[in-house]
């Protein structure tokens, strides 16, 4: 009887380990979900790196010692809502 009990306990333990290997927090099913999440986050990181490169380029172009005149004029017009005397302003009616 004692031998059967120890065999049953060992079998139960192995079945538990097998179940955890399949559906546990680090099991096969969780691994597939984790790899999909990893791909999604890597794509987001790549997008953020592009934005960072663009911002870094703008910082370099707006260096106070040697600012790019076109970018500075564009930002002034956009942020301060001003226009050069030679500019044409076109008002567009919204579509309904």
mmCIF file with all atom_site columns, C-alpha atoms in Angstrom:
data_model
loop_
_atom_site.group_PDB
_atom_site.id
_atom_site.type_symbol
_atom_site.label_atom_id
_atom_site.label_alt_id
_atom_site.label_comp_id
_atom_site.label_asym_id
_atom_site.label_entity_id
_atom_site.label_seq_id
_atom_site.pdbx_PDB_ins_code
_atom_site.Cartn_x
_atom_site.Cartn_y
_atom_site.Cartn_z
_atom_site.occupancy
_atom_site.B_iso_or_equiv
_atom_site.pdbx_formal_charge
_atom_site.auth_seq_id
_atom_site.auth_comp_id
_atom_site.auth_asym_id
_atom_site.auth_atom_id
_atom_site.pdbx_PDB_model_num
ATOM 1  C CA . UNK A 1 1  ? 0.000   0.000  0.000   1.00 0.00 ? 1  UNK A CA 1
ATOM 2  C CA . UNK A 1 2  ? 2.865   2.342  0.866   1.00 0.00 ? 2  UNK A CA 1
ATOM 3  C CA . UNK A 1 3  ? 4.519   1.680  -2.513  1.00 0.00 ? 3  UNK A CA 1
ATOM 4  C CA . UNK A 1 4  ? 1.299   2.487  -4.363  1.00 0.00 ? 4  UNK A CA 1
ATOM 5  C CA . UNK A 1 5  ? 0.954   5.734  -2.432  1.00 0.00 ? 5  UNK A CA 1
ATOM 6  C CA . UNK A 1 6  ? 4.478   6.829  -3.323  1.00 0.00 ? 6  UNK A CA 1
ATOM 7  C CA . UNK A 1 7  ? 3.868   5.927  -7.006  1.00 0.00 ? 7  UNK A CA 1
ATOM 8  C CA . UNK A 1 8  ? 0.626   7.918  -6.971  1.00 0.00 ? 8  UNK A CA 1
ATOM 9  C CA . UNK A 1 9  ? 2.410   10.891 -5.372  1.00 0.00 ? 9  UNK A CA 1
ATOM 10 C CA . UNK A 1 10 ? 5.221   10.730 -7.956  1.00 0.00 ? 10 UNK A CA 1
ATOM 11 C CA . UNK A 1 11 ? 2.722   10.461 -10.828 1.00 0.00 ? 11 UNK A CA 1
ATOM 12 C CA . UNK A 1 12 ? 0.725   13.391 -9.437  1.00 0.00 ? 12 UNK A CA 1
ATOM 13 C CA . UNK A 1 13 ? 3.891   15.447 -9.131  1.00 0.00 ? 13 UNK A CA 1
ATOM 14 C CA . UNK A 1 14 ? 4.921   14.665 -12.718 1.00 0.00 ? 14 UNK A CA 1
ATOM 15 C CA . UNK A 1 15 ? 1.457   15.537 -14.011 1.00 0.00 ? 15 UNK A CA 1
ATOM 16 C CA . UNK A 1 16 ? 1.569   18.817 -12.115 1.00 0.00 ? 16 UNK A CA 1
ATOM 17 C CA . UNK A 1 17 ? 4.978   19.649 -13.588 1.00 0.00 ? 17 UNK A CA 1
ATOM 18 C CA . UNK A 1 18 ? 3.738   18.749 -17.067 1.00 0.00 ? 18 UNK A CA 1
ATOM 19 C CA . UNK A 1 19 ? 0.671   20.946 -16.639 1.00 0.00 ? 19 UNK A CA 1
ATOM 20 C CA . UNK A 1 20 ? 2.788   23.863 -15.448 1.00 0.00 ? 20 UNK A CA 1
ATOM 21 C CA . UNK A 1 21 ? 5.167   23.372 -18.385 1.00 0.00 ? 21 UNK A CA 1
ATOM 22 C CA . UNK A 1 22 ? 2.216   23.695 -20.719 1.00 0.00 ? 22 UNK A CA 1
ATOM 23 C CA . UNK A 1 23 ? -0.024  26.358 -19.173 1.00 0.00 ? 23 UNK A CA 1
ATOM 24 C CA . UNK A 1 24 ? 2.032   27.835 -16.340 1.00 0.00 ? 24 UNK A CA 1
ATOM 25 C CA . UNK A 1 25 ? 3.338   31.399 -16.217 1.00 0.00 ? 25 UNK A CA 1
ATOM 26 C CA . UNK A 1 26 ? 6.508   30.328 -18.067 1.00 0.00 ? 26 UNK A CA 1
ATOM 27 C CA . UNK A 1 27 ? 4.938   27.487 -20.037 1.00 0.00 ? 27 UNK A CA 1
ATOM 28 C CA . UNK A 1 28 ? 4.587   26.902 -23.752 1.00 0.00 ? 28 UNK A CA 1
ATOM 29 C CA . UNK A 1 29 ? 1.371   28.894 -24.118 1.00 0.00 ? 29 UNK A CA 1
ATOM 30 C CA . UNK A 1 30 ? 2.758   31.852 -22.195 1.00 0.00 ? 30 UNK A CA 1
ATOM 31 C CA . UNK A 1 31 ? 5.913   31.714 -24.317 1.00 0.00 ? 31 UNK A CA 1
ATOM 32 C CA . UNK A 1 32 ? 3.913   32.269 -27.520 1.00 0.00 ? 32 UNK A CA 1
ATOM 33 C CA . UNK A 1 33 ? 2.111   35.219 -25.958 1.00 0.00 ? 33 UNK A CA 1
ATOM 34 C CA . UNK A 1 34 ? 5.394   36.650 -24.672 1.00 0.00 ? 34 UNK A CA 1
ATOM 35 C CA . UNK A 1 35 ? 7.026   36.415 -28.096 1.00 0.00 ? 35 UNK A CA 1
ATOM 36 C CA . UNK A 1 36 ? 4.079   38.256 -29.694 1.00 0.00 ? 36 UNK A CA 1
ATOM 37 C CA . UNK A 1 37 ? 4.324   40.956 -27.040 1.00 0.00 ? 37 UNK A CA 1
ATOM 38 C CA . UNK A 1 38 ? 8.086   41.191 -27.606 1.00 0.00 ? 38 UNK A CA 1
ATOM 39 C CA . UNK A 1 39 ? 7.587   41.778 -31.349 1.00 0.00 ? 39 UNK A CA 1
ATOM 40 C CA . UNK A 1 40 ? 5.007   44.472 -30.634 1.00 0.00 ? 40 UNK A CA 1
ATOM 41 C CA . UNK A 1 41 ? 7.318   46.236 -28.196 1.00 0.00 ? 41 UNK A CA 1
ATOM 42 C CA . UNK A 1 42 ? 10.275  46.013 -30.590 1.00 0.00 ? 42 UNK A CA 1
ATOM 43 C CA . UNK A 1 43 ? 8.165   47.691 -33.290 1.00 0.00 ? 43 UNK A CA 1
ATOM 44 C CA . UNK A 1 44 ? 7.233   50.430 -30.815 1.00 0.00 ? 44 UNK A CA 1
ATOM 45 C CA . UNK A 1 45 ? 10.904  50.900 -29.888 1.00 0.00 ? 45 UNK A CA 1
ATOM 46 C CA . UNK A 1 46 ? 11.827  51.225 -33.574 1.00 0.00 ? 46 UNK A CA 1
ATOM 47 C CA . UNK A 1 47 ? 9.134   53.900 -33.993 1.00 0.00 ? 47 UNK A CA 1
ATOM 48 C CA . UNK A 1 48 ? 10.409  55.777 -30.938 1.00 0.00 ? 48 UNK A CA 1
ATOM 49 C CA . UNK A 1 49 ? 13.980  55.600 -32.247 1.00 0.00 ? 49 UNK A CA 1
ATOM 50 C CA . UNK A 1 50 ? 12.838  57.233 -35.503 1.00 0.00 ? 50 UNK A CA 1
ATOM 51 C CA . UNK A 1 51 ? 11.116  59.996 -33.536 1.00 0.00 ? 51 UNK A CA 1
ATOM 52 C CA . UNK A 1 52 ? 14.243  60.440 -31.430 1.00 0.00 ? 52 UNK A CA 1
ATOM 53 C CA . UNK A 1 53 ? 16.410  60.738 -34.546 1.00 0.00 ? 53 UNK A CA 1
ATOM 54 C CA . UNK A 1 54 ? 14.025  63.357 -35.968 1.00 0.00 ? 54 UNK A CA 1
ATOM 55 C CA . UNK A 1 55 ? 14.085  65.346 -32.739 1.00 0.00 ? 55 UNK A CA 1
ATOM 56 C CA . UNK A 1 56 ? 17.860  65.087 -32.561 1.00 0.00 ? 56 UNK A CA 1
ATOM 57 C CA . UNK A 1 57 ? 18.080  66.435 -36.096 1.00 0.00 ? 57 UNK A CA 1
ATOM 58 C CA . UNK A 1 58 ? 15.823  69.362 -35.152 1.00 0.00 ? 58 UNK A CA 1
ATOM 59 C CA . UNK A 1 59 ? 18.000  70.104 -32.117 1.00 0.00 ? 59 UNK A CA 1
ATOM 60 C CA . UNK A 1 60 ? 21.084  70.150 -34.335 1.00 0.00 ? 60 UNK A CA 1
ATOM 61 C CA . UNK A 1 61 ? 19.362  72.439 -36.848 1.00 0.00 ? 61 UNK A CA 1
ATOM 62 C CA . UNK A 1 62 ? 18.287  74.856 -34.090 1.00 0.00 ? 62 UNK A CA 1
ATOM 63 C CA . UNK A 1 63 ? 21.748  75.255 -32.589 1.00 0.00 ? 63 UNK A CA 1
ATOM 64 C CA . UNK A 1 64 ? 21.919  78.897 -31.408 1.00 0.00 ? 64 UNK A CA 1
ATOM 65 C CA . UNK A 1 65 ? 25.376  79.301 -32.947 1.00 0.00 ? 65 UNK A CA 1
ATOM 66 C CA . UNK A 1 66 ? 24.323  78.103 -36.404 1.00 0.00 ? 66 UNK A CA 1
ATOM 67 C CA . UNK A 1 67 ? 20.531  77.773 -36.715 1.00 0.00 ? 67 UNK A CA 1
ATOM 68 C CA . UNK A 1 68 ? 18.880  76.665 -39.944 1.00 0.00 ? 68 UNK A CA 1
ATOM 69 C CA . UNK A 1 69 ? 16.939  79.710 -41.148 1.00 0.00 ? 69 UNK A CA 1
ATOM 70 C CA . UNK A 1 70 ? 14.207  77.754 -42.924 1.00 0.00 ? 70 UNK A CA 1
ATOM 71 C CA . UNK A 1 71 ? 13.390  75.589 -39.906 1.00 0.00 ? 71 UNK A CA 1
ATOM 72 C CA . UNK A 1 72 ? 13.501  78.576 -37.550 1.00 0.00 ? 72 UNK A CA 1
ATOM 73 C CA . UNK A 1 73 ? 11.142  80.551 -39.812 1.00 0.00 ? 73 UNK A CA 1
ATOM 74 C CA . UNK A 1 74 ? 8.792   77.568 -40.095 1.00 0.00 ? 74 UNK A CA 1
ATOM 75 C CA . UNK A 1 75 ? 8.644   77.105 -36.325 1.00 0.00 ? 75 UNK A CA 1
ATOM 76 C CA . UNK A 1 76 ? 8.121   80.813 -35.690 1.00 0.00 ? 76 UNK A CA 1
ATOM 77 C CA . UNK A 1 77 ? 5.274   80.970 -38.184 1.00 0.00 ? 77 UNK A CA 1
ATOM 78 C CA . UNK A 1 78 ? 3.667   77.829 -36.836 1.00 0.00 ? 78 UNK A CA 1
ATOM 79 C CA . UNK A 1 79 ? 4.006   78.513 -33.117 1.00 0.00 ? 79 UNK A CA 1
ATOM 80 C CA . UNK A 1 80 ? 3.600   82.296 -33.009 1.00 0.00 ? 80 UNK A CA 1
ATOM 81 C CA . UNK A 1 81 ? 0.973   82.471 -35.776 1.00 0.00 ? 81 UNK A CA 1
ATOM 82 C CA . UNK A 1 82 ? 2.840   85.154 -37.734 1.00 0.00 ? 82 UNK A CA 1
ATOM 83 C CA . UNK A 1 83 ? 3.456   85.579 -41.443 1.00 0.00 ? 83 UNK A CA 1
ATOM 84 C CA . UNK A 1 84 ? 6.056   87.265 -43.616 1.00 0.00 ? 84 UNK A CA 1
ATOM 85 C CA . UNK A 1 85 ? 4.838   90.326 -45.558 1.00 0.00 ? 85 UNK A CA 1
ATOM 86 C CA . UNK A 1 86 ? 5.371   88.459 -48.835 1.00 0.00 ? 86 UNK A CA 1
ATOM 87 C CA . UNK A 1 87 ? 3.287   85.425 -47.769 1.00 0.00 ? 87 UNK A CA 1
ATOM 88 C CA . UNK A 1 88 ? -0.165  84.705 -49.114 1.00 0.00 ? 88 UNK A CA 1
ATOM 89 C CA . UNK A 1 89 ? -2.792  83.556 -46.635 1.00 0.00 ? 89 UNK A CA 1
ATOM 90 C CA . UNK A 1 90 ? -5.562  81.292 -47.895 1.00 0.00 ? 90 UNK A CA 1
ATOM 91 C CA . UNK A 1 91 ? -8.561  80.594 -45.700 1.00 0.00 ? 91 UNK A CA 1
ATOM 92 C CA . UNK A 1 92 ? -10.317 77.345 -46.446 1.00 0.00 ? 92 UNK A CA 1
ATOM 93 C CA . UNK A 1 93 ? -13.941 76.730 -45.516 1.00 0.00 ? 93 UNK A CA 1
ATOM 94 C CA . UNK A 1 94 ? -14.511 73.493 -43.639 1.00 0.00 ? 94 UNK A CA 1
ATOM 95 C CA . UNK A 1 95 ? -16.347 70.764 -45.549 1.00 0.00 ? 95 UNK A CA 1
ATOM 96 C CA . UNK A 1 96 ? -19.654 69.578 -44.147 1.00 0.00 ? 96 UNK A CA 1
#
